Amino acid sequence: MDFLQLQESIINKSGGMDKQQENSAAVRDRGQTPADFSSIYSKDLLPASGGEEITRGFLQELLNILLSYISKSSQRSSKILDFHHPHQLKEGLEGFSLDLPDQPETLEQILVDCRDTLKYGVNTGHPRFFNQLSSGLDVIGMAGEWLTSTANTNMFTYEVSPVFILMEEFLLRKMQSIVGWSDDEGDGFFCPGGTISNLYSILVARYHFYPEVKTRGMGLLPQLALFTSEHSHYSVKKSAAVLGMGSDNVVMVKCDERGKMIPAELEACIVTAEEKGLVPFYVNVTAGTTVYGAFDPLNAIADICHKHTLWMHVDAAWGGGLLMSDRHRMKLQGIERAWSVTWNPHKMMGVPLQCSVILVKKRGLLQECNELGAEYLFQTDKPYDVSYDTGDKSIQCGRHVDVFKLWLMWKAKGSEGFGSQVNRCLENAEYLYDQLQRRTDFELVFKNKPEHSNVCFWYIPPSLRGLPPGPDRDTRLHQVAPRIKSRMMEKGSVLIGYQPLGAKVNFFRCVFSNPATQQEDIDFLLDEITRLGDDL
């Protein structure tokens, strides 16, 4: 029985609504919402008395909108976005208005708003969306998000979230084991993004060395120094600013041409900081840089951290997914020596946003660092083991349930399924790399084979192919990627990011994290860039 037959069966059993089903199908074909909802309001839905049938019908229509969107998201003939400038959306388009009314609008209008919100947004599940590190549309993960929203509970205590709390414990243990920590090590929780996960790593590192900071503040501490590579994520500097240590005290360590931190440079920076009167305490090591997809040499840096008694954090927000692959996990060799790890399953593993984890090797440190024991939540005389009230480990009070969608996807795919998904994404990167090497109208930003799924390159339009390297060529080349990107957005056929880096002018950065992407999409990308930029 297909979905439409199942839908019809359900409606017939719920009260003989054949006519409504017929009307709904006809209206959907016209791209409109059913007339049945033109005089019905949210107050008529559950928990209103007798609201079950109306609620079922409304949610069925909403589901039809979502199913239509999901179906189109995998169709290569569909657009990635229907681009409009901010002022156009603010002014209103074809009945879509951002203004908020004083009086309630009908459910018909609500359904129109739902459809239009998707229409004017960006289809990040499209096989030709290469713009961000998180992309794709996993149906199991989406189902997990729906269930999470339906449950609408909070991750701070076991009494209101018993199943999700235990799921988080099991998942964290699994991820800690994959990192390489023993069964008696490891702690953590799900965070609202990699930036916050990285912030937690600095927070607990500072508390580990200076526990008095929790009650007495930064005034009693020496001037602390943090170290990270010049290719690392900006969240390290942001976290230092937020935590009162100052972004100027984050030392940016030089990288080689591939984007990897140079261990000798780190050692020299530590010595220099000490000579200036600073106190080094923390090193951020990147496993999968945002632009180049580079992996810092973890073992060599771990040796330096051990020598100087420094907290070693591995930001594997982007690269952590490679731990799922038997073929690629060696790129994170040495991660087991980290004192903390950031890992974002919403990136390479394709879990719907948001899904980020902070893992801390020393069990109990998160609790000690953050707990304040609010008595209205964390009573000690509850009728169960209150160690499962995990809310006091975090800075937040309420915490969204991010665990279930990952747990459900892991059930559906198994560890092997995630590994195959990662392999496929990196195979796509190798294919793009090989294609770029063969073509004369593109140049690679660096010649090395990609370590991750990042591939960085320039498109060289005909007008620049005869120019010798130098400032004039760089100035003109710097304008190429933004102009092509603008045309891409207007056309909506494909989407890819660009940026400058150091002395390198604007270049395209293609990233693969959507398992729906095929080699034909990569060929289309290169041909489309050529079509859009041939006259520049």
Coordinates of C-alpha atoms in Angstrom, one line a residue:
M1 CA 0.0 0.0 0.0
D2 CA 1.5 3.3 -1.0
F3 CA 1.2 6.5 1.0
L4 CA -1.8 8.0 -0.8
Q5 CA -3.7 4.7 -0.5
L6 CA -2.8 4.6 3.2
Q7 CA -3.9 8.2 3.6
E8 CA -7.2 7.5 1.9
S9 CA -7.7 4.4 4.1
I10 CA -7.1 6.5 7.3
I11 CA -9.5 9.2 6.3
N12 CA -12.2 6.8 5.3
K13 CA -11.9 5.0 8.6
S14 CA -12.0 8.2 10.6
G15 CA -15.4 9.3 9.4
G16 CA -16.0 8.8 5.7
M17 CA -14.3 11.9 4.5
D18 CA -14.1 10.9 0.8
K19 CA -15.2 14.3 -0.4
Q20 CA -12.6 16.1 1.7
Q21 CA -9.9 13.8 0.4
E22 CA -11.1 14.5 -3.2
N23 CA -11.2 18.2 -2.7
S24 CA -7.8 18.2 -1.0
A25 CA -6.2 16.3 -3.8
A26 CA -7.7 18.6 -6.4
V27 CA -6.7 21.7 -4.6
R28 CA -3.1 20.4 -4.1
D29 CA -2.9 19.9 -7.8
R30 CA -3.7 23.6 -8.2
G31 CA -1.1 24.6 -5.7
Q32 CA -3.7 25.9 -3.2
T33 CA -4.9 24.9 0.2
P34 CA -8.3 23.2 0.8
A35 CA -11.3 25.4 1.2
D36 CA -12.2 23.4 4.3
F37 CA -9.8 25.5 6.4
S38 CA -10.9 28.9 5.2
S39 CA -13.1 29.5 8.2
I40 CA -11.2 27.3 10.8
Y41 CA -8.7 28.7 13.3
S42 CA -6.0 27.3 15.6
K43 CA -8.5 27.5 18.5
D44 CA -10.4 24.7 16.8
L45 CA -7.5 22.3 16.9
L46 CA -6.7 20.0 19.8
P47 CA -6.9 20.3 22.8
A48 CA -10.2 21.9 21.8
S49 CA -13.2 19.7 22.5
G50 CA -14.0 17.7 19.3
G51 CA -10.9 18.9 17.6
E52 CA -9.4 15.6 16.7
E53 CA -10.7 15.3 13.2
I54 CA -9.8 18.9 12.4
T55 CA -6.4 18.4 13.8
R56 CA -5.9 15.2 11.8
G57 CA -6.9 17.0 8.6
F58 CA -4.7 20.0 9.2
L59 CA -1.7 17.9 10.0
Q60 CA -2.4 15.7 6.9
E61 CA -2.4 18.8 4.7
L62 CA 0.8 20.0 6.4
L63 CA 2.4 16.6 5.8
N64 CA 1.4 16.9 2.1
I65 CA 3.3 20.2 1.9
L66 CA 6.3 18.6 3.6
L67 CA 6.2 15.5 1.4
S68 CA 6.0 17.6 -1.7
Y69 CA 9.1 19.6 -0.6
I70 CA 11.0 16.5 0.3
S71 CA 10.3 14.9 -3.0
K72 CA 11.4 18.1 -4.9
S73 CA 14.6 18.4 -2.8
S74 CA 16.0 15.3 -4.6
Q75 CA 14.9 16.4 -8.0
R76 CA 17.9 17.9 -9.9
S77 CA 15.5 19.8 -12.2
S78 CA 14.2 21.8 -9.2
K79 CA 15.8 25.0 -8.0
I80 CA 18.0 25.2 -4.9
L81 CA 16.5 28.6 -4.1
D82 CA 14.1 31.1 -5.4
F83 CA 16.2 34.1 -4.6
H84 CA 14.8 37.4 -3.5
H85 CA 16.6 40.4 -1.9
P86 CA 15.7 41.2 1.8
H87 CA 13.6 44.2 0.8
Q88 CA 11.5 42.1 -1.5
L89 CA 10.7 39.6 1.2
K90 CA 10.0 42.3 3.8
E91 CA 7.6 44.0 1.4
G92 CA 5.7 40.8 0.8
L93 CA 5.4 38.5 -2.2
E94 CA 2.3 36.9 -3.8
G95 CA 0.4 36.9 -0.5
F96 CA 3.4 36.0 1.7
S97 CA 3.8 38.6 4.4
L98 CA 6.1 38.7 7.3
D99 CA 3.9 41.1 9.2
L100 CA 2.2 39.8 12.4
P101 CA -1.5 40.4 12.7
D102 CA -3.5 41.4 15.8
Q103 CA -6.3 39.0 14.9
P104 CA -5.8 35.3 14.2
E105 CA -5.7 34.1 10.6
T106 CA -7.3 31.0 9.3
L107 CA -5.6 27.6 9.1
E108 CA -5.9 28.0 5.3
Q109 CA -3.5 31.0 5.6
I110 CA -1.3 29.1 8.0
L111 CA -0.9 26.3 5.4
V112 CA -0.1 28.9 2.7
D113 CA 2.5 30.5 5.0
C114 CA 4.1 27.1 5.6
R115 CA 4.3 26.3 1.9
D116 CA 5.7 29.8 1.1
T117 CA 8.2 29.7 3.9
L118 CA 9.7 26.6 2.2
K119 CA 9.3 28.1 -1.3
Y120 CA 11.4 31.2 -0.5
G121 CA 14.0 29.4 1.6
V122 CA 17.1 27.5 0.5
N123 CA 16.8 23.8 -0.3
T124 CA 19.9 22.5 1.6
G125 CA 18.9 18.9 0.8
H126 CA 19.4 19.4 -2.9
P127 CA 22.2 17.2 -4.4
R128 CA 23.8 20.4 -5.8
F129 CA 23.9 22.4 -2.6
F130 CA 27.7 22.6 -1.8
N131 CA 27.6 25.8 0.1
Q132 CA 27.9 24.7 3.8
L133 CA 29.5 21.9 5.8
S134 CA 26.0 20.7 6.8
S135 CA 23.7 19.6 4.0
G136 CA 21.4 16.8 2.9
L137 CA 18.0 15.7 4.0
D138 CA 17.9 12.4 6.0
V139 CA 14.4 11.2 6.3
I140 CA 15.0 9.1 9.5
G141 CA 16.7 12.1 11.1
M142 CA 13.8 14.3 10.1
A143 CA 11.4 11.8 11.6
G144 CA 13.4 11.9 14.8
E145 CA 13.1 15.7 14.9
W146 CA 9.3 15.5 14.4
L147 CA 9.1 13.1 17.4
T148 CA 11.3 15.3 19.5
S149 CA 9.0 18.3 18.8
T150 CA 6.0 16.2 19.6
A151 CA 7.4 15.1 22.9
N152 CA 8.4 18.8 23.6
T153 CA 10.4 18.0 26.7
N154 CA 13.7 19.2 28.2
M155 CA 17.0 17.5 28.8
F156 CA 17.7 18.9 32.3
T157 CA 16.2 16.1 34.5
Y158 CA 15.4 12.5 34.3
E159 CA 11.9 13.0 35.7
V160 CA 10.8 14.9 32.6
S161 CA 13.0 13.2 30.0
P162 CA 13.8 9.7 31.1
V163 CA 14.2 8.0 27.8
F164 CA 16.2 10.8 26.1
I165 CA 18.5 11.1 29.1
L166 CA 19.4 7.4 28.8
M167 CA 19.8 7.7 25.0
E168 CA 22.3 10.5 25.5
E169 CA 24.3 8.4 28.0
F170 CA 24.4 5.5 25.5
L171 CA 25.3 7.6 22.6
L172 CA 28.0 9.5 24.5
R173 CA 29.6 6.2 25.6
K174 CA 29.5 5.0 22.0
M175 CA 31.2 8.2 20.7
Q176 CA 33.7 8.2 23.5
S177 CA 34.6 4.6 22.6
I178 CA 35.0 5.5 19.0
V179 CA 37.3 8.4 20.0
G180 CA 39.4 5.7 21.8
W181 CA 38.7 6.5 25.5
S182 CA 38.3 3.6 28.0
D183 CA 35.0 2.7 29.6
D184 CA 35.8 4.5 32.9
E185 CA 36.6 7.8 31.1
G186 CA 34.5 10.3 29.4
D187 CA 31.6 12.7 29.9
G188 CA 29.7 15.2 27.8
F189 CA 26.4 16.3 26.4
F190 CA 24.8 17.7 23.3
C191 CA 25.3 21.4 22.6
P192 CA 23.7 24.0 20.4
G193 CA 26.5 23.9 17.8
G194 CA 30.2 23.5 17.5
T195 CA 31.0 27.0 18.7
I196 CA 29.4 26.3 22.1
S197 CA 31.1 22.9 22.2
N198 CA 34.4 24.6 21.8
L199 CA 33.5 27.2 24.4
Y200 CA 32.8 24.4 26.9
S201 CA 36.2 23.0 26.2
I202 CA 37.9 26.3 27.2
L203 CA 35.6 26.7 30.2
V204 CA 36.4 23.3 31.7
A205 CA 40.1 23.6 30.9
R206 CA 40.3 26.9 32.8
Y207 CA 38.3 25.4 35.7
H208 CA 40.6 22.3 35.7
F209 CA 43.7 24.4 36.3
Y210 CA 42.1 27.2 38.3
P211 CA 38.9 26.0 40.0
E212 CA 38.7 29.2 42.1
V213 CA 37.7 31.1 39.0
K214 CA 34.1 29.8 39.4
T215 CA 33.5 31.7 42.6
R216 CA 36.1 34.4 42.7
G217 CA 36.4 35.4 39.1
M218 CA 39.2 36.1 36.6
G219 CA 40.8 38.8 38.8
L220 CA 42.8 36.3 40.8
L221 CA 44.1 34.5 37.7
P222 CA 47.3 35.2 35.7
Q223 CA 47.0 36.3 32.2
L224 CA 46.2 33.1 30.3
A225 CA 47.3 32.2 26.8
L226 CA 45.5 29.9 24.4
F227 CA 46.9 28.4 21.2
T228 CA 45.2 27.5 17.9
S229 CA 46.2 27.3 14.3
E230 CA 45.8 30.2 11.9
H231 CA 43.4 28.0 9.9
S232 CA 41.2 27.1 12.9
H233 CA 37.6 28.1 13.5
Y234 CA 36.9 31.6 14.7
S235 CA 35.0 30.2 17.7
V236 CA 38.2 29.8 19.7
K237 CA 38.8 33.6 19.6
K238 CA 35.2 34.3 20.2
S239 CA 35.1 31.9 23.3
A240 CA 38.2 33.6 24.8
A241 CA 36.4 36.9 24.4
V242 CA 33.2 35.6 25.9
L243 CA 35.0 34.0 28.9
G244 CA 36.9 37.2 29.7
M245 CA 40.4 36.0 28.7
G246 CA 40.5 38.3 25.7
S247 CA 40.8 37.4 22.0
D248 CA 44.3 39.0 21.9
N249 CA 45.5 36.2 24.2
V250 CA 44.7 33.6 21.6
V251 CA 48.0 32.9 19.8
M252 CA 47.5 31.9 16.1
V253 CA 50.1 29.3 15.2
K254 CA 51.5 29.1 11.7
C255 CA 50.4 26.4 9.3
D256 CA 52.1 24.7 6.4
E257 CA 50.9 25.2 2.9
R258 CA 48.3 22.4 3.3
G259 CA 46.7 24.2 6.3
K260 CA 48.1 22.0 9.1
M261 CA 49.5 23.5 12.3
I262 CA 53.3 23.2 12.5
P263 CA 54.3 21.6 15.8
A264 CA 57.7 23.4 16.0
E265 CA 55.8 26.7 15.6
L266 CA 53.5 25.8 18.4
E267 CA 56.5 25.0 20.7
A268 CA 58.1 28.4 19.8
C269 CA 54.8 30.2 20.5
I270 CA 54.5 28.6 23.9
V271 CA 58.0 29.7 24.8
T272 CA 57.4 33.2 23.5
A273 CA 54.2 33.6 25.5
E274 CA 55.9 32.5 28.7
E275 CA 58.7 35.0 28.0
K276 CA 56.0 37.7 27.8
G277 CA 54.6 36.8 31.2
L278 CA 51.6 34.9 29.9
V279 CA 50.6 31.5 31.3
P280 CA 49.8 28.9 28.5
F281 CA 47.1 26.5 29.5
Y282 CA 45.1 25.3 26.4
V283 CA 45.8 24.2 22.8
N284 CA 43.1 23.8 20.2
V285 CA 43.9 21.2 17.6
T286 CA 41.8 21.1 14.4
A287 CA 40.7 17.9 12.8
G288 CA 39.2 19.1 9.6
T289 CA 39.7 22.8 9.1
T290 CA 36.7 24.8 7.8
V291 CA 38.2 25.9 4.5
Y292 CA 41.0 23.4 3.5
G293 CA 39.7 20.4 5.4
A294 CA 43.2 19.9 6.9
F295 CA 44.0 17.7 9.9
D296 CA 46.6 19.0 12.4
P297 CA 49.2 16.4 13.4
L298 CA 47.5 15.2 16.6
N299 CA 50.2 13.0 18.1
A300 CA 53.0 15.6 17.7
I301 CA 50.9 18.3 19.3
A302 CA 49.8 15.9 22.0
D303 CA 53.5 15.4 22.9
I304 CA 54.0 19.1 23.2
C305 CA 50.9 19.5 25.4
H306 CA 52.1 16.6 27.6
K307 CA 55.5 18.2 27.9
H308 CA 54.1 21.6 29.0
T309 CA 51.0 20.3 30.9
L310 CA 48.6 22.0 28.6
W311 CA 44.9 21.1 28.0
M312 CA 44.6 19.5 24.5
H313 CA 41.3 20.0 22.8
V314 CA 40.5 18.6 19.4
D315 CA 38.0 20.5 17.4
A316 CA 36.6 17.7 15.2
A317 CA 33.4 19.4 14.5
W318 CA 33.9 18.9 10.8
G319 CA 36.3 15.9 10.8
G320 CA 34.9 13.8 13.6
G321 CA 32.6 12.0 11.1
L322 CA 35.7 10.4 9.6
L323 CA 36.0 8.3 12.8
M324 CA 33.1 6.3 11.4
S325 CA 35.1 5.2 8.4
D326 CA 37.6 2.4 8.6
R327 CA 39.2 3.9 5.5
H328 CA 39.7 7.4 6.8
R329 CA 39.8 7.3 10.6
M330 CA 43.6 7.1 10.6
K331 CA 43.5 10.8 9.8
L332 CA 42.5 11.4 13.4
Q333 CA 45.2 9.2 14.9
G334 CA 46.1 10.5 18.3
I335 CA 42.6 12.0 19.1
E336 CA 42.4 9.5 22.0
R337 CA 45.1 11.6 23.7
A338 CA 42.8 14.7 23.7
W339 CA 41.4 16.0 27.0
S340 CA 38.2 17.1 25.2
V341 CA 36.7 16.8 21.7
T342 CA 34.1 18.6 19.7
W343 CA 32.2 16.5 17.2
N344 CA 29.3 17.7 15.1
P345 CA 27.1 14.8 13.7
H346 CA 25.1 17.4 11.9
K347 CA 27.9 17.8 9.4
M348 CA 29.6 14.8 7.8
M349 CA 27.1 12.3 9.4
G350 CA 24.1 14.2 7.9
V351 CA 22.1 14.6 11.1
P352 CA 19.5 17.4 10.9
L353 CA 20.6 20.6 12.5
Q354 CA 21.5 21.0 15.3
C355 CA 23.6 18.1 16.6
S356 CA 26.9 18.9 18.3
V357 CA 28.7 17.1 21.1
I358 CA 31.3 18.1 23.6
L359 CA 33.2 15.2 25.0
V360 CA 35.4 15.6 28.1
K361 CA 37.9 12.9 29.1
K362 CA 37.8 13.6 32.9
R363 CA 34.4 12.4 34.2
G364 CA 32.7 14.8 36.6
L365 CA 34.6 17.9 35.5
L366 CA 31.6 19.4 33.6
Q367 CA 29.4 18.9 36.7
E368 CA 32.0 20.5 39.1
C369 CA 32.6 23.4 36.7
N370 CA 29.0 24.4 36.1
E371 CA 26.7 23.1 38.8
L372 CA 24.9 25.5 41.1
G373 CA 22.2 23.1 42.4
A374 CA 19.0 25.0 41.8
E375 CA 16.6 23.4 44.3
Y376 CA 13.5 23.8 42.1
L377 CA 15.1 21.4 39.6
F378 CA 17.9 19.4 41.2
Q379 CA 16.6 18.2 44.5
T380 CA 18.7 15.5 46.1
D381 CA 15.8 13.5 47.6
K382 CA 14.1 12.4 44.4
P383 CA 12.9 8.7 44.2
Y384 CA 15.6 7.8 41.6
D385 CA 19.3 8.1 41.0
V386 CA 19.7 11.9 40.7
S387 CA 23.0 11.5 38.9
Y388 CA 20.8 11.2 35.8
D389 CA 19.7 14.8 36.3
T390 CA 22.3 16.1 33.8
G391 CA 21.1 19.7 33.5
D392 CA 23.5 21.2 36.0
K393 CA 26.5 20.0 33.9
S394 CA 25.6 22.7 31.3
I395 CA 25.6 26.5 31.3
Q396 CA 22.0 26.4 30.0
C397 CA 19.0 25.6 32.1
G398 CA 16.7 24.2 29.4
R399 CA 18.4 22.0 26.8
H400 CA 16.9 20.9 23.5
V401 CA 16.6 17.2 22.8
D402 CA 19.2 16.8 20.1
V403 CA 20.0 13.2 20.8
F404 CA 17.0 11.3 19.5
K405 CA 17.5 12.0 15.8
L406 CA 21.1 10.8 15.9
W407 CA 20.1 7.7 18.0
L408 CA 17.4 6.9 15.5
M409 CA 19.7 7.4 12.5
W410 CA 22.3 5.2 14.1
K411 CA 19.6 2.5 14.6
A412 CA 18.7 2.8 10.9
K413 CA 22.1 2.9 9.4
G414 CA 24.4 1.2 11.9
S415 CA 28.0 2.3 12.3
E416 CA 28.8 0.7 8.9
G417 CA 26.1 2.9 7.2
F418 CA 27.7 6.1 8.5
G419 CA 31.1 4.8 7.4
S420 CA 29.8 4.2 3.9
Q421 CA 28.2 7.6 3.8
V422 CA 31.5 9.3 4.8
N423 CA 33.4 7.2 2.2
R424 CA 31.0 8.3 -0.5
C425 CA 31.4 12.0 0.3
L426 CA 35.2 11.7 0.2
E427 CA 35.0 9.8 -3.1
N428 CA 33.1 12.8 -4.5
A429 CA 35.9 15.1 -3.3
E430 CA 38.5 12.9 -5.0
Y431 CA 36.5 12.9 -8.2
L432 CA 36.2 16.7 -8.3
Y433 CA 39.9 17.0 -7.5
D434 CA 40.7 14.7 -10.5
Q435 CA 38.4 16.6 -12.8
L436 CA 40.0 19.9 -11.8
Q437 CA 43.5 18.6 -12.5
R438 CA 42.4 17.7 -16.1
R439 CA 40.9 21.1 -17.0
T440 CA 42.7 24.2 -18.1
D441 CA 40.0 26.6 -17.1
F442 CA 40.3 25.9 -13.4
E443 CA 43.3 26.0 -10.9
L444 CA 43.6 24.2 -7.6
V445 CA 44.4 26.4 -4.6
F446 CA 46.9 23.7 -3.5
K447 CA 48.1 20.6 -5.4
N448 CA 47.7 18.1 -2.6
K449 CA 45.0 15.5 -2.8
P450 CA 42.1 16.4 -0.4
E451 CA 42.2 14.9 3.1
H452 CA 38.6 15.7 3.7
S453 CA 35.7 16.5 1.4
N454 CA 36.9 20.1 0.9
V455 CA 38.1 21.0 -2.6
C456 CA 39.3 24.6 -3.2
F457 CA 39.8 26.1 -6.6
W458 CA 39.7 29.1 -8.9
Y459 CA 37.8 29.4 -12.1
I460 CA 39.9 31.2 -14.7
P461 CA 37.7 33.0 -17.3
P462 CA 39.1 33.4 -20.8
S463 CA 40.0 37.0 -20.3
L464 CA 42.5 36.1 -17.5
R465 CA 44.1 32.9 -19.0
G466 CA 46.8 34.8 -20.8
L467 CA 47.8 37.1 -17.9
P468 CA 51.0 36.4 -16.0
P469 CA 50.8 36.0 -12.2
G470 CA 50.8 39.3 -10.4
P471 CA 48.8 42.0 -8.7
D472 CA 46.7 42.9 -11.8
R473 CA 45.7 39.3 -12.3
D474 CA 45.0 38.8 -8.6
T475 CA 42.8 41.9 -8.5
R476 CA 40.7 40.8 -11.4
L477 CA 40.6 37.1 -10.3
H478 CA 39.4 38.3 -6.8
Q479 CA 36.2 39.5 -8.5
V480 CA 35.3 36.4 -10.4
A481 CA 34.0 34.1 -7.7
P482 CA 31.6 36.7 -6.1
R483 CA 30.2 37.6 -9.5
I484 CA 29.6 33.9 -10.5
K485 CA 28.1 33.3 -7.0
S486 CA 25.7 36.2 -7.6
R487 CA 24.6 34.7 -10.9
M488 CA 24.2 31.3 -9.2
M489 CA 21.9 32.7 -6.6
E490 CA 19.7 34.4 -9.2
K491 CA 19.5 31.2 -11.3
G492 CA 19.2 28.8 -8.3
S493 CA 20.7 25.9 -10.2
V494 CA 23.6 25.2 -7.9
L495 CA 25.2 26.8 -4.8
I496 CA 28.8 26.8 -3.7
G497 CA 30.8 29.0 -1.2
Y498 CA 33.8 31.2 -1.8
Q499 CA 36.3 33.2 0.3
P500 CA 39.8 34.6 0.3
L501 CA 42.4 33.2 2.7
G502 CA 45.6 35.0 3.6
A503 CA 47.3 36.2 0.4
K504 CA 45.0 34.0 -1.8
V505 CA 42.3 35.9 -3.5
N506 CA 38.7 34.7 -3.6
F507 CA 38.4 31.0 -4.5
F508 CA 35.6 28.5 -4.5
R509 CA 35.3 26.0 -1.7
C510 CA 33.3 22.9 -2.5
V511 CA 32.3 20.6 0.4
F512 CA 30.6 17.3 0.2
S513 CA 28.4 16.1 3.1
N514 CA 25.2 15.1 1.2
P515 CA 25.2 11.4 0.3
A516 CA 22.6 12.2 -2.5
T517 CA 25.3 14.0 -4.5
Q518 CA 26.6 12.0 -7.5
Q519 CA 29.4 12.5 -10.0
E520 CA 26.8 14.0 -12.5
D521 CA 26.2 16.8 -10.0
I522 CA 30.0 17.5 -9.8
D523 CA 30.2 17.6 -13.6
F524 CA 27.2 20.0 -13.6
L525 CA 28.8 22.2 -11.1
L526 CA 32.0 22.7 -13.2
D527 CA 30.0 23.2 -16.4
E528 CA 27.6 25.7 -14.7
I529 CA 30.5 27.7 -13.3
T530 CA 31.9 27.9 -16.8
R531 CA 28.6 28.9 -18.3
L532 CA 28.1 31.6 -15.7
G533 CA 31.6 33.0 -15.8
D534 CA 32.7 32.6 -19.4
D535 CA 32.1 36.3 -20.2
L536 CA 33.9 37.7 -17.1

